[in-house]
Short mmCIF file of C-alpha atoms and ligand atoms in Angstrom, two decimals:
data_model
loop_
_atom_site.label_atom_id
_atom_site.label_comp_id
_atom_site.label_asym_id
_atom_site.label_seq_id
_atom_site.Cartn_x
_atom_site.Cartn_y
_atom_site.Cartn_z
CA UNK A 207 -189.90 94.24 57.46
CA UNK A 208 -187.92 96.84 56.06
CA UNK A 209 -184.42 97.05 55.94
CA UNK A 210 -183.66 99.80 58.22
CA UNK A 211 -186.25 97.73 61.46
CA UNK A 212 -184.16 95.40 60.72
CA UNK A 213 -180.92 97.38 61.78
CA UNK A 214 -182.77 99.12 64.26
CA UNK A 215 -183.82 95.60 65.61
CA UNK A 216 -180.37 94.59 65.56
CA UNK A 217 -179.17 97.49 67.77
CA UNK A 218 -182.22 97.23 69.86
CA UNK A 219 -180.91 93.83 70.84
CA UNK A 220 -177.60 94.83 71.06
CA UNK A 221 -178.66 97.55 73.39
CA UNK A 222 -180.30 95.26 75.79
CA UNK A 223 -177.49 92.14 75.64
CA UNK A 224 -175.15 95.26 76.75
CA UNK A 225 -177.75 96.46 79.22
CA UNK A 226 -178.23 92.60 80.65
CA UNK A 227 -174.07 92.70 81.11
CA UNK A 228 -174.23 95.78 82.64
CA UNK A 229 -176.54 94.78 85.08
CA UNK A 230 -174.78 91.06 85.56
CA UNK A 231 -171.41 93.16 86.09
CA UNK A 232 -173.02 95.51 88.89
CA UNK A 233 -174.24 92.32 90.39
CA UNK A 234 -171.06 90.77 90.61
CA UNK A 235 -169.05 93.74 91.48
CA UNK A 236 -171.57 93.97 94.52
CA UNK A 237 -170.39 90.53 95.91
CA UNK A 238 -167.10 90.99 95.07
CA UNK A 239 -166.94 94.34 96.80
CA UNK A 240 -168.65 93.26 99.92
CA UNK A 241 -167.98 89.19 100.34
CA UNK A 242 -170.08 87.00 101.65
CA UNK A 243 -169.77 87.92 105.65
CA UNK A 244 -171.75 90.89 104.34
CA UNK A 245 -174.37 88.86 102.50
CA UNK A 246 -175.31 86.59 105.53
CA UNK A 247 -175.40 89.99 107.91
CA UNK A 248 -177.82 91.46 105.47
CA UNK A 249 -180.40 88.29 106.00
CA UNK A 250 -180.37 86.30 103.06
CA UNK A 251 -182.87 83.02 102.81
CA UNK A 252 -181.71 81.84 99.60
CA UNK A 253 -178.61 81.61 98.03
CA UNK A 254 -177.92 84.33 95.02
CA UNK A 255 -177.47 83.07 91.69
CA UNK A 256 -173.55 83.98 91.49
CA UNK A 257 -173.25 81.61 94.02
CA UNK A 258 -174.99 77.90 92.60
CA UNK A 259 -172.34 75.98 90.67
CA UNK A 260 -173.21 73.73 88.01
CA UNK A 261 -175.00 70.36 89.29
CA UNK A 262 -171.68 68.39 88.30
CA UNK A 263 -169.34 70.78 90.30
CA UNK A 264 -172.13 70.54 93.48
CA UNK A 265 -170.63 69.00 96.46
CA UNK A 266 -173.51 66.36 96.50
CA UNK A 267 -176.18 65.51 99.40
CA UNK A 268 -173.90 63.27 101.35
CA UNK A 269 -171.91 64.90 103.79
CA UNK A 270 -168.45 63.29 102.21
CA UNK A 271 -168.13 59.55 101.32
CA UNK A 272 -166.19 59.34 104.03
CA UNK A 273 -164.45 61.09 107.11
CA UNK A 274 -160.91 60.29 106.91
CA UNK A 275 -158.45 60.52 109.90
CA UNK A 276 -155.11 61.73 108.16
CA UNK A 277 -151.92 59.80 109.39
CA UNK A 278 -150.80 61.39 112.30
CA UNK A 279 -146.91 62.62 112.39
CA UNK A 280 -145.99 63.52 116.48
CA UNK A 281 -143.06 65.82 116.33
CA UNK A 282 -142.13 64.95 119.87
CA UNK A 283 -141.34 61.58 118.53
CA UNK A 284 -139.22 62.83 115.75
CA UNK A 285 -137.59 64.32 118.14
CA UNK A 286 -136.44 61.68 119.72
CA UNK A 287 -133.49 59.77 118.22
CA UNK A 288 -134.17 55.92 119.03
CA UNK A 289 -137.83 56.65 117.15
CA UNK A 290 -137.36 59.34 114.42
CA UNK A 291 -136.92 56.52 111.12
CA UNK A 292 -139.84 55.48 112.22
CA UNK A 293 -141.44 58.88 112.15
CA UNK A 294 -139.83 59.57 108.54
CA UNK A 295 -141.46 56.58 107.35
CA UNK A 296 -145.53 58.03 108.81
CA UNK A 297 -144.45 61.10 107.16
CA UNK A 298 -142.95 59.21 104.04
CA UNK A 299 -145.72 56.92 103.49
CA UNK A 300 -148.38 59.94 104.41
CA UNK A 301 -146.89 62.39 101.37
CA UNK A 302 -146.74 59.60 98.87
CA UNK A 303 -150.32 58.44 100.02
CA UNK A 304 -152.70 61.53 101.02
CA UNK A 305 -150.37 64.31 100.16
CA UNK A 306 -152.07 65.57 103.83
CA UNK A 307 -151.04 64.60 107.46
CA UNK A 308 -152.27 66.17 110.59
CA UNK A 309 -149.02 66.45 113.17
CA UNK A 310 -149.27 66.81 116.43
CA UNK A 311 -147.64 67.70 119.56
CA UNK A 312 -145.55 70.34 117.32
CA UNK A 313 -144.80 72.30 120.44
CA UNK A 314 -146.92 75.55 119.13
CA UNK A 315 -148.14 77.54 122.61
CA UNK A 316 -152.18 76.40 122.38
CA UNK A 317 -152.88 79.62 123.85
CA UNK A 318 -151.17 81.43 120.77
CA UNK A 319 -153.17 79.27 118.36
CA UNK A 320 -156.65 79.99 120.26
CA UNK A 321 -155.68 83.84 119.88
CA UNK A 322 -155.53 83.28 116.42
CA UNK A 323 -158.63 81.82 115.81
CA UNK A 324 -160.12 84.39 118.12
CA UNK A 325 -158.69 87.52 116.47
CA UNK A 326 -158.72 86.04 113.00
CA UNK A 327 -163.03 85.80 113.74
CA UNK A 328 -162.92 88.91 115.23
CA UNK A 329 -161.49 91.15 112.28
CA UNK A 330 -164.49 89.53 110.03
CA UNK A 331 -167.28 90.57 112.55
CA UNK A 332 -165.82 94.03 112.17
CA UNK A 333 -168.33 96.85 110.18
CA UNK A 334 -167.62 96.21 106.42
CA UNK A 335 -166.21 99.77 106.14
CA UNK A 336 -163.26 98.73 108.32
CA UNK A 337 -162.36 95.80 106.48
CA UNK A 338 -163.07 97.18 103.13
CA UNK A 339 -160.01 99.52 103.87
CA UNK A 340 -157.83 96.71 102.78
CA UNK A 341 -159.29 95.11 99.83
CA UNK A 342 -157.22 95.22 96.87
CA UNK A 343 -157.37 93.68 93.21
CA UNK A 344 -153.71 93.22 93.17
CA UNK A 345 -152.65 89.50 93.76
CA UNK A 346 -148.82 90.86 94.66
CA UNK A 347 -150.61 93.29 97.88
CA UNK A 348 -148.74 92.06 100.79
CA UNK A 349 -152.07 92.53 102.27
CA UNK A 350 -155.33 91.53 100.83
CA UNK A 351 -159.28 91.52 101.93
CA UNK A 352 -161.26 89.86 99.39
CA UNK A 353 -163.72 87.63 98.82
CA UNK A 354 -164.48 84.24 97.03
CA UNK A 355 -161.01 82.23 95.27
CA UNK A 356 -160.12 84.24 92.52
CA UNK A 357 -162.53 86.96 92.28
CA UNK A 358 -161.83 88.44 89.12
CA UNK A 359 -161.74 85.24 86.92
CA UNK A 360 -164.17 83.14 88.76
CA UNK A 361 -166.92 82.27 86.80
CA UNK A 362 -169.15 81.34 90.07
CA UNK A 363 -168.09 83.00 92.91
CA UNK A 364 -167.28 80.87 96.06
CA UNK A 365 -168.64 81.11 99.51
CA UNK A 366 -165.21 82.82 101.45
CA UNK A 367 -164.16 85.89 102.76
CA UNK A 368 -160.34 86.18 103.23
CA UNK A 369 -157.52 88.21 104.71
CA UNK A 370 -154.25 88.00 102.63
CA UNK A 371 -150.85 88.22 104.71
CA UNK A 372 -147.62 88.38 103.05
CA UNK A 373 -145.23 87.16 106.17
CA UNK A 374 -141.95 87.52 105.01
CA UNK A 375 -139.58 89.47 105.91
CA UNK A 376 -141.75 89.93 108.87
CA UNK A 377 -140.30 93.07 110.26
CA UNK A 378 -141.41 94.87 107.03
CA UNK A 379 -144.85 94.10 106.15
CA UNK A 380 -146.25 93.88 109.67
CA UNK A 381 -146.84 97.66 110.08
CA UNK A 382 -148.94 96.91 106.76
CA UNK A 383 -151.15 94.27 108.21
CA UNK A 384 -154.18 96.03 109.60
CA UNK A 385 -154.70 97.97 112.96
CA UNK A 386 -158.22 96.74 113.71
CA UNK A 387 -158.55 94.36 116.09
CA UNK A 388 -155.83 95.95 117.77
CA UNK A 389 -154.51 92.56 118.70
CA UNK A 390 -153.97 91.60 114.91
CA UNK A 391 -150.50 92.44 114.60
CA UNK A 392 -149.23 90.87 117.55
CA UNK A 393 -151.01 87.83 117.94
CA UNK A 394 -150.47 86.97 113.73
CA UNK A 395 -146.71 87.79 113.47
CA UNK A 396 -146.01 85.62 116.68
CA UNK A 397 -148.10 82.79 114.92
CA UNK A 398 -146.55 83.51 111.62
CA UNK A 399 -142.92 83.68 113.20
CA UNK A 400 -144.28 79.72 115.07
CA UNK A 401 -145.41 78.45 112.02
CA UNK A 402 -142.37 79.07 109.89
CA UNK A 403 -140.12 77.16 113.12
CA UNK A 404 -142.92 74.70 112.23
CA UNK A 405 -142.42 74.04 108.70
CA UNK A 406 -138.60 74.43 108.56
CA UNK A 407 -138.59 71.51 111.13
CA UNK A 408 -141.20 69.63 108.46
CA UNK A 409 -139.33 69.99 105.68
CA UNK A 410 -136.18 68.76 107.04
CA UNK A 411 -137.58 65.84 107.87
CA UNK A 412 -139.13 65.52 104.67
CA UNK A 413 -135.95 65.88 102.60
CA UNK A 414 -134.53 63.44 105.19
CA UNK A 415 -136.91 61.48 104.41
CA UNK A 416 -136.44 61.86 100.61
CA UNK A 417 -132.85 61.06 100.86
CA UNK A 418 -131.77 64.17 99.95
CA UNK A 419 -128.36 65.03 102.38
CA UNK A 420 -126.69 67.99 100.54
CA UNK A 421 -128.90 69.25 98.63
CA UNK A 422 -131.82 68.71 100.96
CA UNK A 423 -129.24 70.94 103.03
CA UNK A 424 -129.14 73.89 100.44
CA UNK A 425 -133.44 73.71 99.64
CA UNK A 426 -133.61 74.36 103.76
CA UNK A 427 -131.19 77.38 103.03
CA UNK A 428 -133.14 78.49 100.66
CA UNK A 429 -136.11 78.36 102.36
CA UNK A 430 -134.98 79.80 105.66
CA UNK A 431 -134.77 83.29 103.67
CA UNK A 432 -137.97 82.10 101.40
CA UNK A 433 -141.43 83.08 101.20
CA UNK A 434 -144.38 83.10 103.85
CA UNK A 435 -147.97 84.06 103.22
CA UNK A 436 -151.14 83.49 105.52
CA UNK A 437 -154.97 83.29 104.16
CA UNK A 438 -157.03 83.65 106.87
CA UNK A 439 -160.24 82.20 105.84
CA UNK A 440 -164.19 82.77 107.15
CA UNK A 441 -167.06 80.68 105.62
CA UNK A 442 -170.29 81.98 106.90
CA UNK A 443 -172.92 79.58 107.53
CA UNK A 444 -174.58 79.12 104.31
CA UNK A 445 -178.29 79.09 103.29
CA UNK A 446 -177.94 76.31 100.70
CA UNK A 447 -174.68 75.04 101.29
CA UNK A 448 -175.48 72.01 98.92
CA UNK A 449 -174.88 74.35 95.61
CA UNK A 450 -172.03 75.86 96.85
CA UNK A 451 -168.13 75.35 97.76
CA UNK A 452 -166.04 77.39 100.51
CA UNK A 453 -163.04 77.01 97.93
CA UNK A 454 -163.55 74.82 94.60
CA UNK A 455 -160.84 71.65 94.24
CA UNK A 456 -157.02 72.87 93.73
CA UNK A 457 -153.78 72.35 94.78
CA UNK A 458 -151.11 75.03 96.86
CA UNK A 459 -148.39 76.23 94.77
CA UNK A 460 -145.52 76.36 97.50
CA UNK A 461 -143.48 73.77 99.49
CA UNK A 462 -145.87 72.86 102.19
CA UNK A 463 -148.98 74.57 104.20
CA UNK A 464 -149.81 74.41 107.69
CA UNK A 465 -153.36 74.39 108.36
CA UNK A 466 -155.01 75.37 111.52
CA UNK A 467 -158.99 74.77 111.41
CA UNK A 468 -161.33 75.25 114.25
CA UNK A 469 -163.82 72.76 115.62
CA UNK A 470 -166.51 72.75 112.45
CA UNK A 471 -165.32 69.89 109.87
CA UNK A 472 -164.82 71.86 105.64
CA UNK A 473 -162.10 70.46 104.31
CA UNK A 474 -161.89 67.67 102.32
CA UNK A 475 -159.22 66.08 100.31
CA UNK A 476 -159.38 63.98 97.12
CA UNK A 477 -158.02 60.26 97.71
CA UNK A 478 -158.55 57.63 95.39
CA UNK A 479 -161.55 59.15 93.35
CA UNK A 480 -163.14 59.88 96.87
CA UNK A 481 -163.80 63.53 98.34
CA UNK A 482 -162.83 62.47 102.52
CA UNK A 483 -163.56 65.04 104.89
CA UNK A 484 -161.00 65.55 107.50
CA UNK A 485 -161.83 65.47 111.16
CA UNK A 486 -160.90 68.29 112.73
CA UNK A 487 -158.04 67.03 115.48
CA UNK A 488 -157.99 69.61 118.26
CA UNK A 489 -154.72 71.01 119.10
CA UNK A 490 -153.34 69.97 115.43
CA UNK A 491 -152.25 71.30 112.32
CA UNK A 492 -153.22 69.93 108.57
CA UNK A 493 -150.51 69.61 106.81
CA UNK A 494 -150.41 69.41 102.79
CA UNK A 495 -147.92 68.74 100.41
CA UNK A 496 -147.59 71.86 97.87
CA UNK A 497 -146.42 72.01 93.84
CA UNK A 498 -143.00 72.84 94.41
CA UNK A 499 -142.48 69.92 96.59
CA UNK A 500 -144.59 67.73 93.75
CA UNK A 501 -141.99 69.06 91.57
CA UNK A 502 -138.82 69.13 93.90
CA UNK A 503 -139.13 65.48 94.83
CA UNK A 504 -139.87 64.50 90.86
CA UNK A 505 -143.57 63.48 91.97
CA UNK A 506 -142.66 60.83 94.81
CA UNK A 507 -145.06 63.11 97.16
CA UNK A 508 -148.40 64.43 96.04
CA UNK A 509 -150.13 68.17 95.96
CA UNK A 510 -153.08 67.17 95.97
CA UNK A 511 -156.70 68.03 95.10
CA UNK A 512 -158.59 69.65 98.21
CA UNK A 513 -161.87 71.85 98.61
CA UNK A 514 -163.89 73.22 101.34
CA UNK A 515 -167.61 72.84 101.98
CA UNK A 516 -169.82 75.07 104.14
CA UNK A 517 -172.59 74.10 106.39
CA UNK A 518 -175.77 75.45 107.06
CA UNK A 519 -175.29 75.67 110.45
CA UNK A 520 -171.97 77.24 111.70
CA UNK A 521 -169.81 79.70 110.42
CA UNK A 522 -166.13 78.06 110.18
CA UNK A 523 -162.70 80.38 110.39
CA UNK A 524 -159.47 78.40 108.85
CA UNK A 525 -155.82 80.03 108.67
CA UNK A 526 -153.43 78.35 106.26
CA UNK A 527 -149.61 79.62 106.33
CA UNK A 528 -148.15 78.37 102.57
CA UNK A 529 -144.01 78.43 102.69
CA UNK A 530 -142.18 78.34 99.44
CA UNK A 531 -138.69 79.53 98.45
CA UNK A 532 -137.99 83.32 97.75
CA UNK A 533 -140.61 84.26 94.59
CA UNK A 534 -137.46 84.72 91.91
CA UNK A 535 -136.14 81.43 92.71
CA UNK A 536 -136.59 78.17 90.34
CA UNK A 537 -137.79 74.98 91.47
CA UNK A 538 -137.28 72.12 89.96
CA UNK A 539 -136.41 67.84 90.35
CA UNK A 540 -133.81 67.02 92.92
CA UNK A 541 -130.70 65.90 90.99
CA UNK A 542 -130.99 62.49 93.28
CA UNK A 543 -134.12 62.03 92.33
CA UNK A 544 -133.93 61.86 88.69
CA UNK A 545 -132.94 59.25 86.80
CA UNK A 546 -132.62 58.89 83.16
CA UNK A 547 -133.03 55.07 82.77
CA UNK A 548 -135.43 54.35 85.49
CA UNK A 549 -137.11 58.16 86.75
CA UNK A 550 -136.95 60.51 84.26
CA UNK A 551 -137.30 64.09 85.13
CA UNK A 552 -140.94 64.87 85.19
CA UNK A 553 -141.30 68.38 85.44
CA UNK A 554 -139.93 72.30 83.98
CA UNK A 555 -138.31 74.15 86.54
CA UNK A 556 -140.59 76.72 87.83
CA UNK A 557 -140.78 80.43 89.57
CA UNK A 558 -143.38 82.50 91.13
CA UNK A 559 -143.52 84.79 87.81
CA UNK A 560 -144.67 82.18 85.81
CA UNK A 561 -147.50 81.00 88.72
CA UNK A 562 -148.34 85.12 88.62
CA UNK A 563 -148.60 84.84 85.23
CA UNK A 564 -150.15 81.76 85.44
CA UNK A 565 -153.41 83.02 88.32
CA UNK A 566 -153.66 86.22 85.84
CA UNK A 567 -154.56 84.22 82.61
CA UNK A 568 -156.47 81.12 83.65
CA UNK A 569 -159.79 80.27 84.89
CA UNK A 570 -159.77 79.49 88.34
CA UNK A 571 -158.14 75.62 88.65
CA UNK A 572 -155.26 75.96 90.32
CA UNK A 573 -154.42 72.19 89.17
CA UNK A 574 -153.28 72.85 86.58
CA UNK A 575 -150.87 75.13 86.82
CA UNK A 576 -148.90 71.82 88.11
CA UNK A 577 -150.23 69.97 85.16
CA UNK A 578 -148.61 72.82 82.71
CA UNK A 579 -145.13 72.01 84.58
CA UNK A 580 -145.74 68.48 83.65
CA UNK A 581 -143.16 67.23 80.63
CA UNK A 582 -145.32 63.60 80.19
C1 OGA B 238 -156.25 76.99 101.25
C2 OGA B 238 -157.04 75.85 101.78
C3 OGA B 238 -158.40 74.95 103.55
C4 OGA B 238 -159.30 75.42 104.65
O1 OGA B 238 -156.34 78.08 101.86
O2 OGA B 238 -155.56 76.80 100.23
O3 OGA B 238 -157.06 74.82 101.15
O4 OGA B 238 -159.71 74.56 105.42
N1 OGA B 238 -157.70 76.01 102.94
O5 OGA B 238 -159.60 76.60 104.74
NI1 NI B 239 -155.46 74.82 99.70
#
């Protein structure tokens, strides 16, 4: 073959490796645009290619090893003097453990919470165009519509639509949130507004519970004028929901998150080399220990690896509130905590810059952004 077929062979296959990217870009960009409440409206049998992770990242055939019923924390109890040690030591023992508790009686009006799940399904059966209005590739939006976990550096994309609320200071981004359903605002601000009451109550305990007076004292300060973002989540019902994942294995960056799922069982949370689904507890909240409070108690409690699957059967709506401290502010080991002889300090202080930086650059585990704050 002469030298110049050669070259033009060459370019020939360049052309068409370019052309094949092209196409696999305008592929992706068409699931990223429109999310998967779209797909499933438009009548799909099969599940696309972007979609089918590889066999070893495949939820498996069995519905979970297990289902796990999380320790249960009752507020109401913790609320009473005589029997709140004994409550410390459920939600002690449940942190060091799971890293996950479910609390109940948390004095949250039910009706507020059923509004939520209501409106939060009715924005996603609103037309596409509506919702499209507030899709964003900014991570910082303080409102977001997008699609899959992190759409822009995940390799397979992930069966979720979500709505991005930043919460705090509430007065300022609520005229932001969306208009459509016309109940959004209200009903989501009063439930963000309950579920910040919610955690601040938590977390004292928890640095209570940690020993930590006066400085435990000054975190709750801190937090009080913190941080407070909502995802609320919609996996459709999926056509091959054995290939797939609602949201792959990772930990939340933040202090803690509150959890509200309806009745159709997702989540699942990594204990002891097991994936254990968690019954949904009507009337409830899942509650999960976040990074910063890995970090703040020098890795007595555990963020933990969780995931969500989806089911063939029933589309499932989640909201999960994630509280942190204000997004310039460090985290790091409670002085009390750390102890040269017998608990060194485990981890770097940390800010939300460096977790921005952090989501820009890396590929999709979310674990590890606690791993690179790990000194041993
Ligand atoms: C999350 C999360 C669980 C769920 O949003 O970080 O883990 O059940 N959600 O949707
Ligand atoms: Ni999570």
């Amino acid at each position: 073959m002469a030298i110049v077929d050669l070259v033009n062979a060459g370019e020939q296959q360049q052309q068409q490796q370019a052309a094949k990217r092209q196409e696999e870009d305008g592929e992706r960009e068409y699931y990223c645009r429109r999310g998967v409440r779209h797909l499933c409206d438009s009548g799909i049998s099969r599940l696309p290619g972007k979609y089918v992770l590889p066999a070893s990242d495949r939820p498996g055939q069995a519905a979970a090893v297990g289902s796990v019923k999380l320790p249960v924390v009752d507020l109401s109890r913790l609320r009473i003097p005589s029997e709140r040690a004994a409550v410390l030591r459920t939600l002690d023992a449940a942190c060091r453990d799971y890293g996950f508790f479910q609390v109940v009686n948390h004095g949250v009006d039910g009706e507020l919470v059923s509004s939520m799940l209501d409106v939060a399904r009715r924005f996603f059966a609103l037309p596409f165009e509506v919702r499209k209005r507030y899709m964003s590739p900014d991570v910082r939006a303080p409102v977001r519509y997008g699609t899959s976990f992190n759409q822009v550096n995940d390799a397979v994309l992930c069966w979720r639509d979500f709505l991005k609320l930043v919460c705090m200071p509430l007065a300022a981004v609520v005229p932001s949130w969306p208009d459509a359903p016309v109940d959004l605002r209200g009903v989501a601000s009063g439930y963000a507004e309950a579920n910040q009451r919610l955690f601040m109550e938590i977390m004292e305990a928890a640095l209570e519970a940690l020993g930590l007076g006066v400085s435990g004292a000054s975190v709750l300060e801190d937090l009080a004028v913190g941080s407070q973002m909502m995802t609320v989540n919609c996996y459709p019902e999926c056509p091959q929901p054995e290939l797939t994942l609602g949201m792959p294995p990772h930990s939340d960056y933040g202090f803690l998150t509150l959890v509200l799922q309806d009745e159709v069982e997702g989540l699942q949370v990594m204990h002891s080399g097991d994936w254990l689904t968690v019954e949904p507890l009507p009337g409830s909240f899942v509650v999960n220990v976040g990074d910063h409070l890995e970090i703040l108690s020098n890795g007595r409690y555990r963020s933990v690896l969780h995931r969500v699957r989806v089911n063939g059967r029933r589309p499932r709506v989640s909201v999960a509130s994630f509280h942190s401290v204000a997004a310039e502010r460090a985290v790091g080991p409670a002085a009390e905590l750390v102890d040269d002889e017998h608990n060194p300090r485990r981890y770097m202080d940390t800010d939300f810059a460096t977790f921005l930086a952090y989501l820009a650059s890396a590929v999709g585990n979310h674990k590890s952004f606690l791993h690179s704050r790990r000194l041993y």
